[in-house]
C-alpha atoms as a PDB file:
ATOM      1  CA  MET A   1      -1.464  23.290   1.827  1.00  0.00           C
ATOM      2  CA  LYS A   2      -3.635  20.348   2.854  1.00  0.00           C
ATOM      3  CA  ILE A   3      -4.378  19.511  -0.787  1.00  0.00           C
ATOM      4  CA  ILE A   4      -0.646  19.450  -1.573  1.00  0.00           C
ATOM      5  CA  ASN A   5      -0.059  17.121   1.388  1.00  0.00           C
ATOM      6  CA  LEU A   6      -2.845  14.825   0.206  1.00  0.00           C
ATOM      7  CA  VAL A   7      -1.445  14.779  -3.335  1.00  0.00           C
ATOM      8  CA  ILE A   8       2.006  13.870  -1.975  1.00  0.00           C
ATOM      9  CA  ILE A   9       0.571  11.045   0.137  1.00  0.00           C
ATOM     10  CA  VAL A  10      -1.451   9.608  -2.748  1.00  0.00           C
ATOM     11  CA  LEU A  11       1.440   9.980  -5.197  1.00  0.00           C
ATOM     12  CA  PHE A  12       3.963   8.170  -3.006  1.00  0.00           C
ATOM     13  CA  ASN A  13       1.442   5.436  -2.195  1.00  0.00           C
ATOM     14  CA  PHE A  14       0.778   4.900  -5.903  1.00  0.00           C
ATOM     15  CA  ILE A  15       4.512   4.680  -6.550  1.00  0.00           C
ATOM     16  CA  GLY A  16       4.885   2.175  -3.705  1.00  0.00           C
ATOM     17  CA  ALA A  17       1.920   0.162  -4.951  1.00  0.00           C
ATOM     18  CA  TYR A  18       3.395   0.039  -8.434  1.00  0.00           C
ATOM     19  CA  LEU A  19       6.809  -1.062  -7.167  1.00  0.00           C
ATOM     20  CA  SER A  20       5.343  -3.709  -4.901  1.00  0.00           C
ATOM     21  CA  TYR A  21       2.946  -4.991  -7.560  1.00  0.00           C
ATOM     22  CA  GLN A  22       5.664  -5.206 -10.212  1.00  0.00           C
ATOM     23  CA  TRP A  23       7.957  -7.043  -7.819  1.00  0.00           C
ATOM     24  CA  CYS A  24       5.285  -9.577  -6.948  1.00  0.00           C
ATOM     25  CA  TYR A  25       3.954  -9.905 -10.483  1.00  0.00           C
ATOM     26  CA  ARG A  26       7.354 -10.782 -11.890  1.00  0.00           C
ATOM     27  CA  MET A  27       8.119 -13.199  -9.064  1.00  0.00           C
ATOM     28  CA  ILE A  28       4.818 -15.028  -8.591  1.00  0.00           C
ATOM     29  CA  ILE A  29       1.849 -14.149 -10.767  1.00  0.00           C
ATOM     30  CA  ALA A  30       3.530 -14.484 -14.150  1.00  0.00           C
ATOM     31  CA  LYS A  31       4.810 -17.938 -13.178  1.00  0.00           C
ATOM     32  CA  HIS A  32       1.549 -19.361 -11.810  1.00  0.00           C
ATOM     33  CA  ARG A  33      -0.971 -17.575 -14.047  1.00  0.00           C
ATOM     34  CA  THR A  34      -3.104 -16.341 -11.185  1.00  0.00           C
ATOM     35  CA  PRO A  35      -5.944 -14.157 -12.588  1.00  0.00           C
ATOM     36  CA  GLU A  36      -4.683 -10.603 -12.509  1.00  0.00           C
ATOM     37  CA  LEU A  37      -8.083  -9.032 -11.818  1.00  0.00           C
ATOM     38  CA  TYR A  38      -8.378 -10.651  -8.393  1.00  0.00           C
ATOM     39  CA  TYR A  39      -4.859  -9.645  -7.531  1.00  0.00           C
ATOM     40  CA  LEU A  40      -5.503  -6.052  -8.604  1.00  0.00           C
ATOM     41  CA  ILE A  41      -8.649  -5.916  -6.474  1.00  0.00           C
ATOM     42  CA  CYS A  42      -6.694  -7.247  -3.507  1.00  0.00           C
ATOM     43  CA  TYR A  43      -3.908  -4.730  -4.092  1.00  0.00           C
ATOM     44  CA  GLY A  44      -6.392  -1.909  -4.529  1.00  0.00           C
ATOM     45  CA  LEU A  45      -7.941  -2.683  -1.149  1.00  0.00           C
ATOM     46  CA  CYS A  46      -4.517  -2.928   0.424  1.00  0.00           C
ATOM     47  CA  TYR A  47      -3.252   0.417  -0.853  1.00  0.00           C
ATOM     48  CA  PHE A  48      -6.542   2.179  -0.219  1.00  0.00           C
ATOM     49  CA  CYS A  49      -6.075   1.199   3.430  1.00  0.00           C
ATOM     50  CA  PHE A  50      -2.451   2.357   3.258  1.00  0.00           C
ATOM     51  CA  ILE A  51      -3.506   5.780   1.947  1.00  0.00           C
ATOM     52  CA  LEU A  52      -6.065   6.246   4.724  1.00  0.00           C
ATOM     53  CA  ILE A  53      -3.608   5.125   7.392  1.00  0.00           C
ATOM     54  CA  SER A  54      -0.891   7.349   5.906  1.00  0.00           C
ATOM     55  CA  ILE A  55      -3.104  10.408   6.192  1.00  0.00           C
ATOM     56  CA  PHE A  56      -3.782   9.614   9.833  1.00  0.00           C
ATOM     57  CA  LEU A  57      -0.179   8.743  10.738  1.00  0.00           C
ATOM     58  CA  LEU A  58       1.394  11.739   9.036  1.00  0.00           C
ATOM     59  CA  ASN A  59      -0.966  14.084  10.869  1.00  0.00           C
ATOM     60  CA  LYS A  60      -0.361  12.491  14.290  1.00  0.00           C
ATOM     61  CA  ILE A  61       3.282  11.361  14.269  1.00  0.00           C
ATOM     62  CA  LYS A  62       6.053  13.863  13.637  1.00  0.00           C
ATOM     63  CA  ARG A  63       9.258  11.878  14.291  1.00  0.00           C
ATOM     64  CA  PRO A  64      10.610   9.774  11.405  1.00  0.00           C
ATOM     65  CA  ILE A  65      11.676   6.863  13.622  1.00  0.00           C
ATOM     66  CA  ASP A  66       8.147   6.616  15.019  1.00  0.00           C
ATOM     67  CA  LEU A  67       6.791   6.476  11.471  1.00  0.00           C
ATOM     68  CA  VAL A  68       9.098   3.554  10.692  1.00  0.00           C
ATOM     69  CA  ILE A  69       8.199   1.772  13.939  1.00  0.00           C
ATOM     70  CA  CYS A  70       4.480   2.103  13.117  1.00  0.00           C
ATOM     71  CA  GLY A  71       4.889   1.469   9.374  1.00  0.00           C
ATOM     72  CA  VAL A  72       6.561  -1.946   9.531  1.00  0.00           C
ATOM     73  CA  PRO A  73       3.796  -3.800  11.411  1.00  0.00           C
ATOM     74  CA  ILE A  74       1.067  -1.910   9.546  1.00  0.00           C
ATOM     75  CA  GLY A  75       2.632  -2.828   6.204  1.00  0.00           C
ATOM     76  CA  PHE A  76       2.715  -6.454   7.234  1.00  0.00           C
ATOM     77  CA  ILE A  77      -0.762  -6.646   8.814  1.00  0.00           C
ATOM     78  CA  ILE A  78      -2.672  -4.760   6.101  1.00  0.00           C
ATOM     79  CA  THR A  79      -1.034  -6.856   3.385  1.00  0.00           C
ATOM     80  CA  LEU A  80      -2.124 -10.061   5.112  1.00  0.00           C
ATOM     81  CA  MET A  81      -5.633  -8.751   5.722  1.00  0.00           C
ATOM     82  CA  SER A  82      -6.409  -7.760   2.132  1.00  0.00           C
ATOM     83  CA  PRO A  83      -7.046 -11.356   0.894  1.00  0.00           C
ATOM     84  CA  ILE A  84      -9.410 -11.835   3.854  1.00  0.00           C
ATOM     85  CA  PHE A  85     -11.413  -8.744   2.869  1.00  0.00           C
ATOM     86  CA  PHE A  86     -11.550 -10.004  -0.694  1.00  0.00           C
ATOM     87  CA  ILE A  87     -12.970 -13.348   0.466  1.00  0.00           C
ATOM     88  CA  LEU A  88     -15.627 -11.545   2.505  1.00  0.00           C
ATOM     89  CA  ILE A  89     -16.609  -9.372  -0.445  1.00  0.00           C
ATOM     90  CA  MET A  90     -16.905 -12.203  -2.976  1.00  0.00           C
ATOM     91  CA  GLY A  91     -19.167 -14.544  -0.996  1.00  0.00           C
ATOM     92  CA  ASP A  92     -19.505 -18.335  -1.222  1.00  0.00           C
ATOM     93  CA  ASP A  93     -21.313 -18.533  -4.590  1.00  0.00           C
ATOM     94  CA  TYR A  94     -18.415 -17.155  -6.621  1.00  0.00           C
ATOM     95  CA  LYS A  95     -15.717 -19.155  -4.842  1.00  0.00           C
ATOM     96  CA  SER A  96     -16.676 -22.410  -6.520  1.00  0.00           C
ATOM     97  CA  ILE A  97     -17.109 -20.842  -9.959  1.00  0.00           C
ATOM     98  CA  PHE A  98     -13.710 -19.135 -10.078  1.00  0.00           C
ATOM     99  CA  ASN A  99     -11.739 -21.688  -7.986  1.00  0.00           C
ATOM    100  CA  LEU A 100     -11.091 -18.959  -5.441  1.00  0.00           C
ATOM    101  CA  ASP A 101      -9.546 -21.332  -2.915  1.00  0.00           C
ATOM    102  CA  PHE A 102      -6.492 -21.654  -5.129  1.00  0.00           C
ATOM    103  CA  ILE A 103      -6.522 -17.947  -5.947  1.00  0.00           C
ATOM    104  CA  MET A 104      -6.811 -16.964  -2.273  1.00  0.00           C
ATOM    105  CA  GLY A 105      -3.940 -19.282  -1.449  1.00  0.00           C
ATOM    106  CA  MET A 106      -1.823 -17.575  -4.093  1.00  0.00           C
ATOM    107  CA  LEU A 107      -2.871 -14.148  -2.838  1.00  0.00           C
ATOM    108  CA  GLY A 108      -1.919 -15.133   0.689  1.00  0.00           C
ATOM    109  CA  ILE A 109       1.491 -16.393  -0.394  1.00  0.00           C
ATOM    110  CA  THR A 110       2.203 -13.401  -2.584  1.00  0.00           C
ATOM    111  CA  SER A 111       1.041 -10.934   0.051  1.00  0.00           C
ATOM    112  CA  MET A 112       3.722 -12.265   2.374  1.00  0.00           C
ATOM    113  CA  ILE A 113       6.483 -11.482  -0.080  1.00  0.00           C
ATOM    114  CA  THR A 114       5.301  -8.189  -1.568  1.00  0.00           C
ATOM    115  CA  LEU A 115       7.756  -6.315   0.638  1.00  0.00           C
ATOM    116  CA  ASN A 116       5.077  -3.883   1.825  1.00  0.00           C
ATOM    117  CA  PHE A 117       6.587  -4.088   5.297  1.00  0.00           C
ATOM    118  CA  ILE A 118       9.658  -2.404   3.760  1.00  0.00           C
ATOM    119  CA  ILE A 119       7.978  -0.269   1.100  1.00  0.00           C
ATOM    120  CA  TYR A 120       5.289   1.226   3.355  1.00  0.00           C
ATOM    121  CA  PRO A 121       7.689   2.699   5.950  1.00  0.00           C
ATOM    122  CA  ALA A 122       9.740   4.091   3.053  1.00  0.00           C
ATOM    123  CA  ILE A 123       6.553   5.671   1.681  1.00  0.00           C
ATOM    124  CA  LEU A 124       5.847   7.234   5.062  1.00  0.00           C
ATOM    125  CA  LEU A 125       9.367   8.646   5.273  1.00  0.00           C
ATOM    126  CA  CYS A 126       9.224  10.029   1.720  1.00  0.00           C
ATOM    127  CA  CYS A 127       5.893  11.698   2.498  1.00  0.00           C
ATOM    128  CA  HIS A 128       7.194  13.053   5.803  1.00  0.00           C
ATOM    129  CA  TYR A 129      10.310  14.609   4.303  1.00  0.00           C
ATOM    130  CA  SER A 130       8.513  15.901   1.193  1.00  0.00           C
ATOM    131  CA  ILE A 131       5.783  17.560   3.210  1.00  0.00           C
ATOM    132  CA  GLY A 132       8.369  19.004   5.607  1.00  0.00           C
ATOM    133  CA  GLY A 133      10.462  20.311   2.719  1.00  0.00           C
ATOM    134  CA  ILE A 134       7.484  21.951   1.040  1.00  0.00           C
ATOM    135  CA  GLN A 135       6.452  23.564   4.334  1.00  0.00           C
ATOM    136  CA  LYS A 136       9.972  24.975   4.841  1.00  0.00           C
ATOM    137  CA  ILE A 137      10.102  26.329   1.293  1.00  0.00           C
ATOM    138  CA  SER A 138       6.667  27.907   1.582  1.00  0.00           C
ATOM    139  CA  SER A 139       7.529  29.496   4.932  1.00  0.00           C
ATOM    140  CA  LYS A 140      10.771  30.939   3.480  1.00  0.00           C
ATOM    141  CA  LEU A 141       8.863  32.322   0.514  1.00  0.00           C
ATOM    142  CA  ALA A 142       6.295  33.841   2.857  1.00  0.00           C
ATOM    143  CA  LEU A 143       9.053  35.511   4.903  1.00  0.00           C
ATOM    144  CA  LYS A 144      10.655  37.023   1.778  1.00  0.00           C
ATOM    145  CA  GLN A 145       7.410  38.709   0.797  1.00  0.00           C
END
């Protein structure tokens, strides 16, 4: 059952990442021609953190309203932190070569409007109700046998 829960969490986070990335790509990146590789790295870090936090939150918190209350600030904070992690990973030598000051500015602006503070709580709720539904179905099937 734990593997099914993990698959559900990863699946919904990938769907949320795709929705958020497509929203931001159409609105910002396509207009300003920001290099997509840097943005994908930033988004990968962001949603990797979201997956790890989702696993923790869904194991500890059982009420849906508490998931939403925790998800909104986490969705906002993690999204703002991902460009900072990217800067720390790249180092000073590559910043001047790739004009990373401009790119980091664009990542910071786009991370504010990616709607992860709305999408992430929705992901948590979808995971919560999917896992709960699967547990109810499996318990009913176990009782029938």
